PDB file of N, CA and C in Angstrom:
ATOM      1  N   UNK A   1     115.162  77.275 142.658  1.00 81.00           N
ATOM      2  CA  UNK A   1     114.063  77.942 142.860  1.00 81.00           C
ATOM      3  C   UNK A   1     113.339  76.776 144.063  1.00 81.00           C
ATOM      4  N   UNK A   2     112.866  77.236 145.120  1.00 89.00           N
ATOM      5  CA  UNK A   2     112.258  76.553 146.156  1.00 89.00           C
ATOM      6  C   UNK A   2     110.729  76.640 145.474  1.00 89.00           C
ATOM      7  N   UNK A   3     109.978  75.448 145.910  1.00 87.00           N
ATOM      8  CA  UNK A   3     108.540  75.466 145.475  1.00 87.00           C
ATOM      9  C   UNK A   3     107.581  76.427 146.102  1.00 87.00           C
ATOM     10  N   UNK A   4     107.922  76.904 147.243  1.00 92.00           N
ATOM     11  CA  UNK A   4     107.243  78.090 147.648  1.00 92.00           C
ATOM     12  C   UNK A   4     107.583  79.058 147.279  1.00 92.00           C
ATOM     13  N   UNK A   5     108.586  79.576 146.496  1.00 90.00           N
ATOM     14  CA  UNK A   5     109.097  81.178 146.072  1.00 90.00           C
ATOM     15  C   UNK A   5     107.837  81.569 145.261  1.00 90.00           C
ATOM     16  N   UNK A   6     107.741  82.881 145.115  1.00 87.00           N
ATOM     17  CA  UNK A   6     106.691  83.378 144.299  1.00 87.00           C
ATOM     18  C   UNK A   6     107.561  84.060 143.105  1.00 87.00           C
ATOM     19  N   UNK A   7     106.865  83.870 142.009  1.00 85.00           N
ATOM     20  CA  UNK A   7     107.454  84.376 140.578  1.00 85.00           C
ATOM     21  C   UNK A   7     106.653  85.171 139.802  1.00 85.00           C
ATOM     22  N   UNK A   8     107.046  86.244 139.342  1.00 82.00           N
ATOM     23  CA  UNK A   8     106.287  87.080 138.691  1.00 82.00           C
ATOM     24  C   UNK A   8     106.998  87.282 137.029  1.00 82.00           C
ATOM     25  N   UNK A   9     105.992  87.122 136.238  1.00 78.00           N
ATOM     26  CA  UNK A   9     106.232  87.212 134.686  1.00 78.00           C
ATOM     27  C   UNK A   9     105.265  88.063 134.147  1.00 78.00           C
ATOM     28  N   UNK A  10     106.270  88.824 133.472  1.00 74.00           N
ATOM     29  CA  UNK A  10     105.827  90.168 132.913  1.00 74.00           C
ATOM     30  C   UNK A  10     106.066  90.088 131.196  1.00 74.00           C
ATOM     31  N   UNK A  11     104.788  90.178 130.511  1.00 70.00           N
ATOM     32  CA  UNK A  11     105.044  89.943 129.359  1.00 70.00           C
ATOM     33  C   UNK A  11     104.562  91.376 128.485  1.00 70.00           C
ATOM     34  N   UNK A  12     105.643  91.823 127.579  1.00 70.00           N
ATOM     35  CA  UNK A  12     105.109  93.238 127.000  1.00 70.00           C
ATOM     36  C   UNK A  12     105.252  93.048 125.394  1.00 70.00           C
ATOM     37  N   UNK A  13     104.581  94.148 124.870  1.00 72.00           N
ATOM     38  CA  UNK A  13     104.725  94.046 123.512  1.00 72.00           C
ATOM     39  C   UNK A  13     103.549  93.342 122.752  1.00 72.00           C
ATOM     40  N   UNK A  14     103.684  93.505 121.658  1.00 69.00           N
ATOM     41  CA  UNK A  14     102.611  93.070 120.628  1.00 69.00           C
ATOM     42  C   UNK A  14     103.300  92.142 119.350  1.00 69.00           C
ATOM     43  N   UNK A  15     104.427  92.136 119.501  1.00 64.00           N
ATOM     44  CA  UNK A  15     105.273  91.615 118.394  1.00 64.00           C
ATOM     45  C   UNK A  15     105.489  92.232 117.245  1.00 64.00           C
ATOM     46  N   UNK A  16     105.022  93.173 116.870  1.00 64.00           N
ATOM     47  CA  UNK A  16     104.933  94.001 115.620  1.00 64.00           C
ATOM     48  C   UNK A  16     106.407  94.702 115.551  1.00 64.00           C
ATOM     49  N   UNK A  17     107.089  94.968 116.414  1.00 74.00           N
ATOM     50  CA  UNK A  17     108.450  95.502 116.286  1.00 74.00           C
ATOM     51  C   UNK A  17     109.282  94.162 115.465  1.00 74.00           C
ATOM     52  N   UNK A  18     108.831  93.138 115.710  1.00 80.00           N
ATOM     53  CA  UNK A  18     109.438  91.902 114.684  1.00 80.00           C
ATOM     54  C   UNK A  18     108.607  91.799 113.518  1.00 80.00           C
ATOM     55  N   UNK A  19     109.164  92.655 112.377  1.00 78.00           N
ATOM     56  CA  UNK A  19     108.825  92.597 111.096  1.00 78.00           C
ATOM     57  C   UNK A  19     108.189  91.507 110.414  1.00 78.00           C
ATOM     58  N   UNK A  20     109.106  90.369 110.557  1.00 85.00           N
ATOM     59  CA  UNK A  20     108.775  89.235 109.971  1.00 85.00           C
ATOM     60  C   UNK A  20     107.468  88.375 110.467  1.00 85.00           C
ATOM     61  N   UNK A  21     107.281  88.800 111.451  1.00 81.00           N
ATOM     62  CA  UNK A  21     106.206  87.921 112.509  1.00 81.00           C
ATOM     63  C   UNK A  21     104.845  88.536 112.313  1.00 81.00           C
ATOM     64  N   UNK A  22     104.976  89.885 112.130  1.00 77.00           N
ATOM     65  CA  UNK A  22     103.761  90.976 111.956  1.00 77.00           C
ATOM     66  C   UNK A  22     103.347  90.753 110.523  1.00 77.00           C
ATOM     67  N   UNK A  23     104.501  90.502 109.461  1.00 81.00           N
ATOM     68  CA  UNK A  23     103.976  90.373 108.057  1.00 81.00           C
ATOM     69  C   UNK A  23     103.193  88.965 108.011  1.00 81.00           C
ATOM     70  N   UNK A  24     103.788  87.771 108.916  1.00 84.00           N
ATOM     71  CA  UNK A  24     103.066  86.647 108.663  1.00 84.00           C
ATOM     72  C   UNK A  24     101.761  86.684 109.198  1.00 84.00           C
ATOM     73  N   UNK A  25     101.378  87.408 110.189  1.00 81.00           N
ATOM     74  CA  UNK A  25     100.181  87.738 110.988  1.00 81.00           C
ATOM     75  C   UNK A  25      99.505  88.378 110.059  1.00 81.00           C
ATOM     76  N   UNK A  26      99.459  89.388 109.535  1.00 79.00           N
ATOM     77  CA  UNK A  26      98.648  90.623 108.818  1.00 79.00           C
ATOM     78  C   UNK A  26      99.071  90.507 107.258  1.00 79.00           C
ATOM     79  N   UNK A  27     100.113  90.055 106.618  1.00 78.00           N
ATOM     80  CA  UNK A  27     100.369  89.956 105.155  1.00 78.00           C
ATOM     81  C   UNK A  27     100.616  90.968 104.632  1.00 78.00           C
ATOM     82  N   UNK A  28     100.777  91.328 103.472  1.00 78.00           N
ATOM     83  CA  UNK A  28     101.607  92.560 102.948  1.00 78.00           C
ATOM     84  C   UNK A  28     101.101  93.752 103.341  1.00 78.00           C
ATOM     85  N   UNK A  29     101.550  95.069 103.285  1.00 80.00           N
ATOM     86  CA  UNK A  29     100.948  96.144 103.613  1.00 80.00           C
ATOM     87  C   UNK A  29     100.137  96.493 102.327  1.00 80.00           C
ATOM     88  N   UNK A  30      99.131  97.161 102.729  1.00 82.00           N
ATOM     89  CA  UNK A  30      98.025  97.702 101.787  1.00 82.00           C
ATOM     90  C   UNK A  30      98.701  99.072 100.945  1.00 82.00           C
ATOM     91  N   UNK A  31      98.878  99.139  99.853  1.00 87.00           N
ATOM     92  CA  UNK A  31      99.801 100.293  99.125  1.00 87.00           C
ATOM     93  C   UNK A  31      98.271 101.169  98.466  1.00 87.00           C
ATOM     94  N   UNK A  32      98.176 102.355  99.183  1.00 89.00           N
ATOM     95  CA  UNK A  32      97.176 103.340  98.564  1.00 89.00           C
ATOM     96  C   UNK A  32      97.616 104.645  98.089  1.00 89.00           C
ATOM     97  N   UNK A  33      97.003 105.083  97.056  1.00 91.00           N
ATOM     98  CA  UNK A  33      97.596 106.452  96.611  1.00 91.00           C
ATOM     99  C   UNK A  33      97.155 107.475  97.736  1.00 91.00           C
ATOM    100  N   UNK A  34      97.612 108.575  97.815  1.00 90.00           N
ATOM    101  CA  UNK A  34      97.050 109.579  98.444  1.00 90.00           C
ATOM    102  C   UNK A  34      95.889 110.225  98.141  1.00 90.00           C
ATOM    103  N   UNK A  35      94.825 109.232  98.015  1.00 91.00           N
ATOM    104  CA  UNK A  35      93.635 109.870  97.318  1.00 91.00           C
ATOM    105  C   UNK A  35      92.476 109.365  97.892  1.00 91.00           C
ATOM    106  N   UNK A  36      91.355 109.862  98.451  1.00 92.00           N
ATOM    107  CA  UNK A  36      90.188 109.204  99.281  1.00 92.00           C
ATOM    108  C   UNK A  36      89.578 107.929  98.357  1.00 92.00           C
ATOM    109  N   UNK A  37      89.189 108.290  97.160  1.00 93.00           N
ATOM    110  CA  UNK A  37      88.723 107.438  96.183  1.00 93.00           C
ATOM    111  C   UNK A  37      89.324 106.157  96.175  1.00 93.00           C
ATOM    112  N   UNK A  38      90.640 106.395  95.975  1.00 92.00           N
ATOM    113  CA  UNK A  38      91.653 104.994  96.128  1.00 92.00           C
ATOM    114  C   UNK A  38      91.424 104.464  97.420  1.00 92.00           C
ATOM    115  N   UNK A  39      91.481 105.165  98.639  1.00 88.00           N
ATOM    116  CA  UNK A  39      91.502 104.259  99.609  1.00 88.00           C
ATOM    117  C   UNK A  39      89.959 103.570  99.786  1.00 88.00           C
ATOM    118  N   UNK A  40      88.832 104.340  99.263  1.00 90.00           N
ATOM    119  CA  UNK A  40      87.703 103.530  99.480  1.00 90.00           C
ATOM    120  C   UNK A  40      87.524 102.569  98.597  1.00 90.00           C
ATOM    121  N   UNK A  41      88.257 102.622  97.418  1.00 92.00           N
ATOM    122  CA  UNK A  41      88.232 101.300  96.309  1.00 92.00           C
ATOM    123  C   UNK A  41      88.978 100.110  97.055  1.00 92.00           C
ATOM    124  N   UNK A  42      90.090 100.504  97.628  1.00 88.00           N
ATOM    125  CA  UNK A  42      90.997  99.317  98.136  1.00 88.00           C
ATOM    126  C   UNK A  42      90.248  98.387  99.278  1.00 88.00           C
ATOM    127  N   UNK A  43      89.394  99.448 100.222  1.00 86.00           N
ATOM    128  CA  UNK A  43      88.534  98.937 101.276  1.00 86.00           C
ATOM    129  C   UNK A  43      87.520  98.084 100.764  1.00 86.00           C
ATOM    130  N   UNK A  44      86.918  98.595  99.685  1.00 90.00           N
ATOM    131  CA  UNK A  44      85.662  97.668  99.281  1.00 90.00           C
ATOM    132  C   UNK A  44      86.046  96.305  98.712  1.00 90.00           C
ATOM    133  N   UNK A  45      87.529  96.547  98.178  1.00 88.00           N
ATOM    134  CA  UNK A  45      87.966  95.113  97.660  1.00 88.00           C
ATOM    135  C   UNK A  45      88.328  94.390  98.838  1.00 88.00           C
ATOM    136  N   UNK A  46      88.375  94.621  99.742  1.00 82.00           N
ATOM    137  CA  UNK A  46      88.648  93.773 100.921  1.00 82.00           C
ATOM    138  C   UNK A  46      90.019  94.038 101.416  1.00 82.00           C
ATOM    139  N   UNK A  47      90.506  95.367 101.163  1.00 66.00           N
ATOM    140  CA  UNK A  47      91.685  95.622 101.416  1.00 66.00           C
ATOM    141  C   UNK A  47      92.085  95.715 103.239  1.00 66.00           C
ATOM    142  N   UNK A  48      90.926  96.081 103.609  1.00 60.00           N
ATOM    143  CA  UNK A  48      90.888  96.711 104.934  1.00 60.00           C
ATOM    144  C   UNK A  48      91.062  95.508 105.673  1.00 60.00           C
ATOM    145  N   UNK A  49      91.972  95.551 106.927  1.00 55.00           N
ATOM    146  CA  UNK A  49      92.235  94.225 107.775  1.00 55.00           C
ATOM    147  C   UNK A  49      91.558  94.381 108.998  1.00 55.00           C
TER     148      UNK A  49
END
């Protein structure tokens, strides 16, 4: 490559398709029963990220 050449770099994605990396970044998934009360309890306990 010559020093006067133009280079374009395109970066796509957010890393979430790489499950191990996503888990390291966000932790384990929050398990919620199919019940609004359970969702509200878990969110109040700090489960919402």
